[in-house]
Short mmCIF file of C-alpha atoms in Angstrom, two decimals:
data_model
loop_
_atom_site.label_atom_id
_atom_site.label_comp_id
_atom_site.label_asym_id
_atom_site.label_seq_id
_atom_site.Cartn_x
_atom_site.Cartn_y
_atom_site.Cartn_z
CA UNK A 129 -13.89 90.54 7.49
CA UNK A 130 -16.51 87.91 6.84
CA UNK A 131 -16.75 84.16 6.98
CA UNK A 132 -19.82 82.73 5.32
CA UNK A 133 -19.04 79.16 6.24
CA UNK A 134 -20.19 79.37 9.83
CA UNK A 135 -23.19 77.68 11.43
CA UNK A 136 -26.28 79.82 11.86
CA UNK A 137 -27.16 78.62 15.34
CA UNK A 138 -25.58 77.45 18.55
CA UNK A 139 -26.81 73.96 19.43
CA UNK A 140 -27.46 73.11 23.04
CA UNK A 141 -24.83 70.41 23.26
CA UNK A 142 -23.41 68.80 26.35
CA UNK A 143 -21.36 71.44 28.12
CA UNK A 144 -18.83 70.26 30.70
CA UNK A 145 -18.42 73.81 32.03
CA UNK A 146 -22.10 74.41 32.58
CA UNK A 147 -21.95 73.91 36.33
CA UNK A 148 -19.09 76.35 36.84
CA UNK A 149 -19.98 79.68 38.45
CA UNK A 150 -17.90 81.87 36.15
CA UNK A 151 -19.57 83.01 32.96
CA UNK A 152 -16.69 84.82 31.33
CA UNK A 153 -12.95 85.00 31.27
CA UNK A 154 -11.30 88.31 32.20
CA UNK A 155 -11.75 90.95 29.48
CA UNK A 156 -9.05 89.81 27.11
CA UNK A 157 -9.25 88.89 23.46
CA UNK A 158 -11.10 85.65 22.74
CA UNK A 159 -10.34 83.08 20.14
CA UNK A 160 -13.53 82.72 18.17
CA UNK A 161 -14.79 79.22 17.54
CA UNK A 162 -17.58 77.82 15.45
CA UNK A 163 -19.60 77.45 18.64
CA UNK A 164 -19.23 81.14 19.41
CA UNK A 165 -20.64 82.26 16.09
CA UNK A 166 -24.38 82.28 16.28
CA UNK A 167 -27.31 82.48 13.92
CA UNK A 168 -27.64 85.23 11.40
CA UNK A 169 -29.95 83.55 8.92
CA UNK A 170 -33.36 85.24 8.93
CA UNK A 171 -35.35 82.01 9.10
CA UNK A 172 -35.48 80.29 12.48
CA UNK A 173 -36.75 77.13 10.83
CA UNK A 174 -34.00 77.02 8.23
CA UNK A 175 -32.70 73.83 9.82
CA UNK A 176 -35.74 71.89 8.70
CA UNK A 177 -38.74 70.77 10.74
CA UNK A 178 -38.11 69.68 14.29
CA UNK A 179 -40.07 67.16 16.27
CA UNK A 180 -42.12 68.33 19.21
CA UNK A 181 -41.30 67.53 22.80
CA UNK A 182 -38.24 69.69 23.53
CA UNK A 183 -37.32 67.88 26.69
CA UNK A 184 -40.65 68.23 28.54
CA UNK A 185 -41.11 64.65 29.68
CA UNK A 186 -44.42 65.40 31.35
CA UNK A 187 -46.05 66.52 28.10
CA UNK A 188 -46.74 64.20 25.20
CA UNK A 189 -45.14 65.32 21.89
CA UNK A 190 -48.52 65.32 20.15
CA UNK A 191 -49.87 67.69 22.79
CA UNK A 192 -46.92 70.03 22.35
CA UNK A 193 -47.43 70.10 18.61
CA UNK A 194 -50.93 71.42 19.20
CA UNK A 195 -50.00 73.96 21.87
CA UNK A 196 -49.76 77.65 20.96
CA UNK A 197 -46.30 79.16 20.74
CA UNK A 198 -46.83 81.40 23.78
CA UNK A 199 -47.71 78.41 25.96
CA UNK A 200 -44.61 76.50 24.88
CA UNK A 201 -42.41 79.58 25.24
CA UNK A 202 -43.74 80.31 28.73
CA UNK A 203 -43.18 76.74 29.91
CA UNK A 204 -39.64 76.69 28.55
CA UNK A 205 -38.82 80.03 30.14
CA UNK A 206 -40.00 79.19 33.65
CA UNK A 207 -38.28 75.78 33.54
CA UNK A 208 -34.98 77.24 32.34
CA UNK A 209 -32.06 76.90 34.76
CA UNK A 210 -28.42 78.06 34.58
CA UNK A 211 -27.34 74.46 33.97
CA UNK A 212 -29.38 74.38 30.75
CA UNK A 213 -27.61 77.43 29.29
CA UNK A 214 -24.44 76.56 27.31
CA UNK A 215 -21.30 78.33 28.48
CA UNK A 216 -20.87 80.12 25.15
CA UNK A 217 -24.37 81.54 25.53
CA UNK A 218 -23.68 82.66 29.08
CA UNK A 219 -20.60 84.52 27.89
CA UNK A 220 -22.54 86.11 25.04
CA UNK A 221 -25.29 87.25 27.41
CA UNK A 222 -22.83 88.92 29.77
CA UNK A 223 -20.92 90.51 26.91
CA UNK A 224 -24.03 92.04 25.37
CA UNK A 225 -25.39 93.26 28.70
CA UNK A 226 -22.07 95.06 29.25
CA UNK A 227 -22.32 96.59 25.79
CA UNK A 228 -25.85 97.77 26.56
CA UNK A 229 -24.80 99.24 29.89
CA UNK A 230 -22.18 101.28 28.03
CA UNK A 231 -24.90 102.61 25.76
CA UNK A 232 -26.92 103.62 28.84
CA UNK A 233 -23.94 105.50 30.28
CA UNK A 234 -23.15 107.24 26.98
CA UNK A 235 -26.74 108.43 26.67
CA UNK A 236 -26.94 109.56 30.28
CA UNK A 237 -23.61 111.44 30.02
CA UNK A 238 -24.80 113.15 26.87
CA UNK A 239 -28.10 114.28 28.35
CA UNK A 240 -30.10 112.00 26.07
CA UNK A 241 -33.56 110.57 26.82
CA UNK A 242 -34.41 113.54 29.05
CA UNK A 243 -38.18 113.36 28.38
CA UNK A 244 -38.29 109.67 29.36
CA UNK A 245 -36.30 110.36 32.53
CA UNK A 246 -38.61 113.23 33.42
CA UNK A 247 -41.70 111.11 32.94
CA UNK A 248 -40.21 108.16 34.83
CA UNK A 249 -39.44 110.40 37.79
CA UNK A 250 -42.97 111.79 37.70
CA UNK A 251 -44.50 108.31 37.53
CA UNK A 252 -42.54 107.44 40.64
CA UNK A 253 -43.93 104.44 42.48
CA UNK A 254 -42.39 102.35 45.23
CA UNK A 255 -38.54 102.53 45.34
CA UNK A 256 -37.99 99.34 43.37
CA UNK A 257 -35.27 100.30 40.91
CA UNK A 258 -32.33 102.66 40.45
CA UNK A 259 -31.94 104.44 37.11
CA UNK A 260 -28.72 106.25 36.16
CA UNK A 261 -29.56 109.93 35.92
CA UNK A 262 -32.50 109.88 38.33
CA UNK A 263 -32.10 111.31 41.82
CA UNK A 264 -34.22 108.67 43.55
CA UNK A 265 -35.39 105.10 42.94
CA UNK A 266 -38.70 104.62 41.14
CA UNK A 267 -41.15 101.81 40.49
CA UNK A 268 -40.02 99.03 38.17
CA UNK A 269 -42.34 99.98 35.25
CA UNK A 270 -41.14 103.60 35.38
CA UNK A 271 -37.53 102.43 35.55
CA UNK A 272 -38.06 100.16 32.55
CA UNK A 273 -39.37 103.11 30.54
CA UNK A 274 -36.30 105.21 31.37
CA UNK A 275 -33.74 102.43 30.89
CA UNK A 276 -35.24 101.46 27.54
CA UNK A 277 -35.00 105.03 26.30
CA UNK A 278 -31.42 105.35 27.55
CA UNK A 279 -30.07 102.15 26.03
CA UNK A 280 -31.49 102.98 22.59
CA UNK A 281 -31.16 106.77 22.62
CA UNK A 282 -27.96 106.96 20.55
CA UNK A 283 -28.69 103.96 18.30
CA UNK A 284 -25.32 102.50 19.22
CA UNK A 285 -26.83 99.41 20.86
CA UNK A 286 -26.47 95.94 19.41
CA UNK A 287 -28.55 94.25 16.70
CA UNK A 288 -29.28 90.74 15.50
CA UNK A 289 -28.78 91.01 11.71
CA UNK A 290 -31.20 88.23 10.81
CA UNK A 291 -34.06 89.41 13.00
CA UNK A 292 -33.17 93.12 12.70
CA UNK A 293 -33.99 93.42 16.40
CA UNK A 294 -32.04 95.44 18.97
CA UNK A 295 -31.61 92.50 21.31
CA UNK A 296 -30.16 94.08 24.44
CA UNK A 297 -32.55 97.03 24.25
CA UNK A 298 -35.32 94.43 24.34
CA UNK A 299 -34.04 92.76 27.52
CA UNK A 300 -31.84 95.03 29.67
CA UNK A 301 -34.59 97.52 30.67
CA UNK A 302 -36.92 94.86 32.08
CA UNK A 303 -34.04 92.90 33.60
CA UNK A 304 -32.44 95.79 35.48
CA UNK A 305 -35.77 97.37 36.42
CA UNK A 306 -37.18 94.16 37.90
CA UNK A 307 -34.10 92.62 39.49
CA UNK A 308 -33.93 94.45 42.81
CA UNK A 309 -37.61 94.07 43.69
CA UNK A 310 -37.41 90.38 42.78
CA UNK A 311 -34.30 90.01 44.97
CA UNK A 312 -32.72 88.08 42.12
CA UNK A 313 -29.16 86.84 42.47
CA UNK A 314 -26.66 86.51 39.63
CA UNK A 315 -27.72 83.09 38.36
CA UNK A 316 -31.37 84.19 38.36
CA UNK A 317 -30.44 87.36 36.46
CA UNK A 318 -28.58 85.39 33.82
CA UNK A 319 -31.41 82.89 33.46
CA UNK A 320 -34.01 85.62 33.02
CA UNK A 321 -31.76 87.36 30.50
CA UNK A 322 -31.36 84.14 28.50
CA UNK A 323 -35.13 83.67 28.37
CA UNK A 324 -35.66 87.30 27.38
CA UNK A 325 -33.06 87.36 24.60
CA UNK A 326 -34.31 84.12 23.10
CA UNK A 327 -37.88 85.40 23.19
CA UNK A 328 -37.01 88.67 21.46
CA UNK A 329 -34.94 87.04 18.75
CA UNK A 330 -37.42 84.27 18.00
CA UNK A 331 -40.22 86.80 17.65
CA UNK A 332 -38.12 88.77 15.17
CA UNK A 333 -36.92 85.71 13.30
CA UNK A 334 -40.49 84.48 12.91
CA UNK A 335 -41.03 87.09 10.21
CA UNK A 336 -37.59 88.50 9.35
CA UNK A 337 -37.75 92.04 7.97
CA UNK A 338 -41.49 91.72 7.38
CA UNK A 339 -42.39 94.06 10.27
CA UNK A 340 -40.13 96.75 8.82
CA UNK A 341 -41.61 96.24 5.37
CA UNK A 342 -45.01 97.14 6.88
CA UNK A 343 -43.62 100.25 8.62
CA UNK A 344 -43.43 98.62 12.06
CA UNK A 345 -40.32 98.59 14.26
CA UNK A 346 -39.53 94.94 14.95
CA UNK A 347 -37.67 95.85 18.14
CA UNK A 348 -40.75 97.19 19.88
CA UNK A 349 -42.75 94.17 18.72
CA UNK A 350 -40.15 91.74 20.06
CA UNK A 351 -39.27 93.74 23.18
CA UNK A 352 -42.74 93.76 24.68
CA UNK A 353 -42.73 89.96 24.72
CA UNK A 354 -39.15 89.80 25.94
CA UNK A 355 -39.97 92.16 28.82
CA UNK A 356 -42.95 90.05 29.84
CA UNK A 357 -40.88 86.87 29.85
CA UNK A 358 -37.87 88.45 31.56
CA UNK A 359 -39.93 89.92 34.38
CA UNK A 360 -42.02 86.75 34.78
CA UNK A 361 -38.92 84.60 35.15
CA UNK A 362 -37.36 87.01 37.66
CA UNK A 363 -40.54 87.05 39.71
CA UNK A 364 -40.86 83.25 39.67
CA UNK A 365 -44.24 83.30 37.93
CA UNK A 366 -45.87 80.09 36.77
CA UNK A 367 -46.00 79.01 33.15
CA UNK A 368 -49.72 79.81 33.10
CA UNK A 369 -49.21 83.37 34.35
CA UNK A 370 -46.29 83.87 31.95
CA UNK A 371 -48.38 82.68 28.99
CA UNK A 372 -51.13 85.13 29.95
CA UNK A 373 -48.51 87.89 30.29
CA UNK A 374 -47.37 87.18 26.73
CA UNK A 375 -50.97 87.28 25.53
CA UNK A 376 -51.58 90.61 27.24
CA UNK A 377 -48.26 92.06 26.06
CA UNK A 378 -49.17 91.44 22.44
CA UNK A 379 -51.77 94.19 22.54
CA UNK A 380 -48.92 96.68 23.12
CA UNK A 381 -46.73 95.42 20.27
CA UNK A 382 -46.08 98.06 17.65
CA UNK A 383 -43.74 100.95 17.07
CA UNK A 384 -44.16 102.90 13.84
CA UNK A 385 -41.30 103.80 11.48
CA UNK A 386 -42.90 107.06 10.42
CA UNK A 387 -40.04 108.88 12.15
CA UNK A 388 -38.00 108.09 9.02
CA UNK A 389 -39.92 110.76 7.11
CA UNK A 390 -39.89 113.48 9.76
CA UNK A 391 -36.51 113.48 11.48
CA UNK A 392 -38.05 112.85 14.91
CA UNK A 393 -36.43 110.46 17.38
CA UNK A 394 -39.56 108.54 18.36
CA UNK A 395 -37.82 105.26 17.59
CA UNK A 396 -35.51 105.81 20.55
CA UNK A 397 -38.53 105.52 22.86
CA UNK A 398 -39.69 102.16 21.52
CA UNK A 399 -37.70 99.84 23.82
CA UNK A 400 -38.78 101.83 26.87
CA UNK A 401 -42.42 101.81 25.87
CA UNK A 402 -42.18 98.06 25.24
CA UNK A 403 -40.44 97.33 28.55
CA UNK A 404 -42.99 99.40 30.47
CA UNK A 405 -45.86 97.56 28.76
CA UNK A 406 -44.24 94.16 29.25
CA UNK A 407 -43.81 94.69 32.98
CA UNK A 408 -47.41 95.83 33.28
CA UNK A 409 -48.52 92.76 31.34
CA UNK A 410 -46.78 90.50 33.84
CA UNK A 411 -48.36 92.31 36.78
CA UNK A 412 -51.78 92.17 35.18
CA UNK A 413 -51.44 88.45 34.51
CA UNK A 414 -50.33 87.85 38.09
CA UNK A 415 -53.41 89.75 39.26
CA UNK A 416 -55.68 87.47 37.23
CA UNK A 417 -55.94 89.14 33.82
CA UNK A 418 -55.98 86.77 30.86
CA UNK A 419 -54.39 87.02 27.43
CA UNK A 420 -54.89 85.02 24.23
CA UNK A 421 -52.59 82.01 24.03
CA UNK A 422 -52.46 82.39 20.24
CA UNK A 423 -51.19 85.98 20.49
CA UNK A 424 -48.30 85.23 18.13
CA UNK A 425 -49.54 82.88 15.41
CA UNK A 426 -53.30 83.34 15.74
CA UNK A 427 -55.77 84.56 13.12
CA UNK A 428 -55.56 88.08 14.58
CA UNK A 429 -52.16 87.60 16.18
CA UNK A 430 -49.03 89.70 15.96
CA UNK A 431 -47.67 88.24 12.74
CA UNK A 432 -50.92 88.49 10.84
CA UNK A 433 -51.77 91.95 12.11
CA UNK A 434 -48.34 93.62 12.06
CA UNK A 435 -46.32 91.66 9.52
CA UNK A 436 -49.01 90.46 7.11
CA UNK A 437 -47.50 87.01 7.47
CA UNK A 438 -48.73 83.64 8.69
CA UNK A 439 -46.53 81.46 10.86
CA UNK A 440 -46.98 78.25 12.80
CA UNK A 441 -46.07 77.70 16.42
CA UNK A 442 -43.34 75.30 15.33
CA UNK A 443 -41.69 77.98 13.22
CA UNK A 444 -41.36 80.15 16.33
CA UNK A 445 -40.49 77.64 19.05
CA UNK A 446 -39.90 74.36 17.21
CA UNK A 447 -36.25 74.05 18.29
CA UNK A 448 -36.54 75.99 21.54
CA UNK A 449 -33.86 74.87 23.96
CA UNK A 450 -32.01 73.08 21.16
CA UNK A 451 -30.78 76.13 19.27
CA UNK A 452 -29.77 79.53 20.67
CA UNK A 453 -29.64 82.83 18.81
CA UNK A 454 -28.00 85.36 21.13
CA UNK A 455 -24.44 84.53 20.07
CA UNK A 456 -25.14 86.09 16.66
CA UNK A 457 -26.03 89.47 18.17
CA UNK A 458 -23.69 92.14 16.83
CA UNK A 459 -22.31 94.95 18.97
CA UNK A 460 -22.23 97.99 16.74
CA UNK A 461 -18.99 99.42 15.46
CA UNK A 462 -20.76 102.55 14.24
CA UNK A 463 -23.48 104.52 16.12
CA UNK A 464 -26.07 104.44 13.35
CA UNK A 465 -28.57 102.17 11.59
CA UNK A 466 -27.16 98.67 11.21
CA UNK A 467 -28.22 98.58 7.56
CA UNK A 468 -25.48 101.14 6.87
CA UNK A 469 -22.59 99.24 8.39
CA UNK A 470 -21.32 97.26 5.40
CA UNK A 471 -21.46 100.39 3.24
CA UNK A 472 -19.51 102.25 5.92
CA UNK A 473 -16.90 99.49 5.96
CA UNK A 474 -16.52 100.04 2.23
CA UNK A 475 -16.33 103.82 2.75
CA UNK A 476 -13.53 103.38 5.29
CA UNK A 477 -11.59 101.38 2.69
CA UNK A 478 -12.29 103.95 -0.01
CA UNK A 479 -11.11 106.75 2.30
CA UNK A 480 -7.68 105.12 2.46
CA UNK A 481 -7.55 104.55 -1.30
CA UNK A 482 -8.33 108.22 -1.97
CA UNK A 483 -5.27 109.50 -0.10
CA UNK A 484 -2.88 109.28 -3.11
CA UNK A 485 -5.43 111.22 -5.16
CA UNK A 486 -5.73 114.11 -2.72
CA UNK A 487 -8.64 112.84 -0.64
CA UNK A 488 -12.34 113.46 -1.10
CA UNK A 489 -11.80 116.58 -3.23
CA UNK A 490 -10.92 114.18 -6.07
CA UNK A 491 -14.37 112.55 -5.96
CA UNK A 492 -16.87 113.34 -8.69
CA UNK A 493 -19.48 110.76 -7.63
CA UNK A 494 -20.02 107.71 -5.42
CA UNK A 495 -22.67 105.05 -6.02
CA UNK A 496 -23.58 102.56 -3.28
CA UNK A 497 -25.26 99.23 -3.92
CA UNK A 498 -28.00 98.36 -1.42
CA UNK A 499 -30.54 95.52 -1.14
CA UNK A 500 -34.22 96.37 -1.71
CA UNK A 501 -35.19 96.44 1.98
CA UNK A 502 -32.44 98.90 2.85
CA UNK A 503 -33.51 101.58 0.37
CA UNK A 504 -36.68 102.85 2.14
CA UNK A 505 -34.88 103.03 5.49
CA UNK A 506 -31.66 104.90 4.70
CA UNK A 507 -31.86 106.15 1.09
CA UNK A 508 -35.23 107.87 0.65
CA UNK A 509 -36.68 110.45 0.66
CA UNK A 510 -33.44 111.64 -0.89
CA UNK A 511 -33.60 115.36 0.05
CA UNK A 512 -33.67 114.52 3.76
CA UNK A 513 -31.01 111.83 3.41
CA UNK A 514 -28.61 114.19 1.66
CA UNK A 515 -29.30 117.00 4.12
CA UNK A 516 -30.63 115.50 7.39
CA UNK A 517 -32.75 117.87 9.47
CA UNK A 518 -31.71 116.39 12.80
CA UNK A 519 -28.75 114.51 14.21
CA UNK A 520 -31.03 111.50 14.72
CA UNK A 521 -32.11 111.55 11.07
CA UNK A 522 -28.46 111.57 10.03
CA UNK A 523 -28.04 108.14 11.64
CA UNK A 524 -30.49 106.80 9.05
CA UNK A 525 -28.90 108.50 6.04
CA UNK A 526 -26.71 106.58 3.63
CA UNK A 527 -25.47 109.67 1.73
CA UNK A 528 -24.62 111.66 4.87
CA UNK A 529 -23.07 108.79 6.84
CA UNK A 530 -21.05 107.62 3.86
CA UNK A 531 -19.79 111.17 3.34
CA UNK A 532 -18.82 111.38 7.02
CA UNK A 533 -16.75 108.21 6.74
CA UNK A 534 -15.15 109.26 3.47
CA UNK A 535 -14.13 112.61 4.96
CA UNK A 536 -12.90 111.39 8.35
CA UNK A 537 -11.96 107.75 7.89
CA UNK A 538 -13.77 106.96 11.14
CA UNK A 539 -17.24 107.35 12.58
CA UNK A 540 -18.10 107.99 16.21
CA UNK A 541 -20.85 109.57 18.28
CA UNK A 542 -19.20 112.95 17.78
CA UNK A 543 -19.80 112.68 14.04
CA UNK A 544 -23.55 112.85 14.62
CA UNK A 545 -23.65 115.96 16.77
CA UNK A 546 -26.01 118.66 15.57
CA UNK A 547 -23.12 120.91 14.52
CA UNK A 548 -21.77 118.14 12.26
CA UNK A 549 -24.84 118.55 10.06
CA UNK A 550 -23.44 121.90 8.96
CA UNK A 551 -19.98 120.72 7.92
CA UNK A 552 -19.52 121.95 4.34
CA UNK A 553 -17.13 119.13 3.39
CA UNK A 554 -19.65 116.50 4.44
CA UNK A 555 -22.78 118.15 3.05
CA UNK A 556 -21.13 118.84 -0.30
CA UNK A 557 -19.92 115.27 -0.62
CA UNK A 558 -23.24 113.80 0.56
CA UNK A 559 -24.92 115.34 -2.49
CA UNK A 560 -22.59 113.28 -4.71
CA UNK A 561 -23.46 109.97 -3.03
CA UNK A 562 -26.27 108.08 -4.73
CA UNK A 563 -27.42 104.47 -4.67
CA UNK A 564 -28.59 101.62 -6.82
CA UNK A 565 -30.62 98.60 -5.72
CA UNK A 566 -29.30 95.06 -6.11
CA UNK A 567 -31.04 91.96 -4.77
CA UNK A 568 -29.31 89.97 -2.06
CA UNK A 569 -30.25 86.46 -0.99
CA UNK A 570 -29.95 86.87 2.76
CA UNK A 571 -30.59 89.39 5.55
CA UNK A 572 -30.25 92.95 4.28
CA UNK A 573 -27.92 93.79 7.17
CA UNK A 574 -25.49 91.16 5.85
CA UNK A 575 -25.51 92.31 2.22
CA UNK A 576 -22.14 93.23 0.68
CA UNK A 577 -20.89 96.78 1.05
CA UNK A 578 -20.24 98.07 -2.45
CA UNK A 579 -19.12 101.55 -3.48
CA UNK A 580 -18.29 102.62 -7.03
CA UNK A 581 -16.39 105.91 -7.09
CA UNK A 582 -15.57 108.07 -10.08
CA UNK A 583 -12.84 110.70 -9.75
CA UNK A 584 -12.72 114.02 -11.58
CA UNK A 585 -9.81 112.73 -13.67
CA UNK A 586 -11.87 109.77 -14.87
CA UNK A 587 -10.32 107.18 -12.55
CA UNK A 588 -12.77 104.56 -11.28
CA UNK A 589 -12.28 103.10 -7.81
CA UNK A 590 -14.50 100.21 -6.74
CA UNK A 591 -14.67 98.78 -3.24
CA UNK A 592 -16.51 95.62 -2.22
CA UNK A 593 -16.82 94.24 1.31
CA UNK A 594 -18.17 90.71 0.97
CA UNK A 595 -21.54 89.86 2.49
CA UNK A 596 -22.62 87.12 4.83
CA UNK A 597 -22.43 86.51 8.57
CA UNK A 598 -19.60 88.15 10.47
CA UNK A 599 -17.99 87.31 13.77
CA UNK A 600 -19.48 89.24 16.67
CA UNK A 601 -16.83 91.54 18.18
CA UNK A 602 -14.74 89.69 20.75
CA UNK A 603 -14.94 90.50 24.43
CA UNK A 604 -11.88 92.73 24.36
CA UNK A 605 -13.41 94.99 21.73
CA UNK A 606 -16.75 95.13 23.54
CA UNK A 607 -14.98 96.03 26.79
CA UNK A 608 -13.03 98.77 25.02
CA UNK A 609 -16.26 100.16 23.59
CA UNK A 610 -17.86 100.03 27.01
CA UNK A 611 -15.02 102.06 28.54
CA UNK A 612 -15.30 104.65 25.76
CA UNK A 613 -19.06 104.97 26.17
CA UNK A 614 -18.68 105.19 29.95
CA UNK A 615 -16.45 108.24 29.63
CA UNK A 616 -13.06 106.54 29.63
CA UNK A 617 -11.41 103.65 31.39
CA UNK A 618 -11.09 103.97 35.16
CA UNK A 619 -11.00 101.77 38.24
CA UNK A 620 -14.78 102.10 38.42
CA UNK A 621 -15.38 101.05 34.81
CA UNK A 622 -12.96 98.15 35.14
CA UNK A 623 -14.77 96.87 38.23
CA UNK A 624 -18.16 97.23 36.59
CA UNK A 625 -17.00 95.39 33.47
CA UNK A 626 -15.64 92.54 35.58
CA UNK A 627 -18.87 92.24 37.57
CA UNK A 628 -21.11 92.20 34.49
CA UNK A 629 -18.91 89.74 32.63
CA UNK A 630 -19.24 87.42 35.62
CA UNK A 631 -22.82 88.24 36.40
CA UNK A 632 -23.75 84.89 37.88
CA UNK A 633 -21.24 85.44 40.69
CA UNK A 634 -23.12 88.52 41.88
CA UNK A 635 -25.40 88.46 44.89
CA UNK A 636 -27.83 90.72 43.03
CA UNK A 637 -28.04 93.80 40.83
CA UNK A 638 -27.33 96.40 43.54
CA UNK A 639 -23.54 96.59 43.12
CA UNK A 640 -23.85 96.84 39.33
CA UNK A 641 -26.31 99.71 39.54
CA UNK A 642 -24.33 101.47 42.26
CA UNK A 643 -21.19 101.35 40.14
CA UNK A 644 -23.12 102.60 37.11
CA UNK A 645 -24.37 105.61 39.09
CA UNK A 646 -20.87 106.25 40.46
CA UNK A 647 -19.38 106.24 36.97
CA UNK A 648 -22.02 108.66 35.78
CA UNK A 649 -21.31 110.99 38.72
CA UNK A 650 -17.54 110.95 38.11
CA UNK A 651 -15.95 113.29 35.54
CA UNK A 652 -14.99 111.71 32.20
CA UNK A 653 -11.47 110.31 31.95
CA UNK A 654 -9.57 112.36 29.41
#
């Protein structure tokens, strides 16, 4: 299921299809190519140092080399046009936005993110944005808060394995909340999305896994900058205003991982809090507020303060416009922490191998191998990983999630309902699942999935799913997942999928949001 011989980035090569209006083929299976497989390596500068300049003929390369990252990022974002976005990137953007919209619908159907929806409705504001689940339009910042909570509520939204950032959760809330008020058409939406995704992923890749190691959620750190850029581009702000918005947004970067020790679902709020703050940062900058241009790499900037790491501007934006990262974003196959996925692949294989032995009743013990960075997230403290206190905590439990897969052979949202925590077959088996730490030279989310099982009769069964980058799910699989999350395939879901996959043909966001609300109002398709 892996192919480690793929390039880590998508180069911005000449693209003969770049002027075409369509951004995606109909939702049928794609043939993956090397171009379609994007970056998964945690280091954005792994390609070696790049010269300055990046296509800005009006700025001397030596001046660019001295400019802060936020200034360069802002200029690139506001000068971005649809013609500069490779076709493979346009398809990836539309695919991931559809995946995120499915996550929004699944959360709204399941009554998730209720506190955020309540607060967004109370915040109100001018009728700038429609939010699925709210009776009336609200102001864009309030909508961003609600949409961010919805897209991330079930932890089934996509992830970039190298950055360990929930990419669509970092962009969709600001994009959909700001689009109507900005009167943005499809090409403008896609351009703003491209700028937002690239911002989020480059912030995460600037210090891969280092935010998490300090107890900080990289998604909220990255998302606040992505929201500022996305909204600035949609509103047609200048490079100067956008740079100030980034500087202001940095003061709202954060998001603690303390929820891991309590069972609370605070993490689900992080993208909404970031999107709300990012939109406010853009509005403040447009009103004349100033932010530090060295907000990212400065002496007291985000990396130093939150990651304990020093970076240079070139390491963040050195190949901006030359390399793209969104095509490596992974739509989730399981609705739980991405660090569990390779282990769950191994558990699915082990489930099948146990059938001749009578199933999980034959298991005496199971040991999982995990890389060092995975252990504190999904393995400890052990008592609460073996017996999660909440359904949300179960999504960050290696013993419980592995036991679920071993028992059922599949893993869906239903497996993480509160009543599933009381299943005796799962809880008994979870107590037999332990782990050992083994170093891996690469992103933890791409480490091999290894399970070593011992049966009561002494038989040893070992399963290994090789590590390394994997192909992002093709469009057909993402569309199927969207239909499932939306409550089942229907004429409404098919129309919505077609519109999102061809976003740059839309006149604006109104039809997309109207269809989303209509799907939510309709009964699920059985």
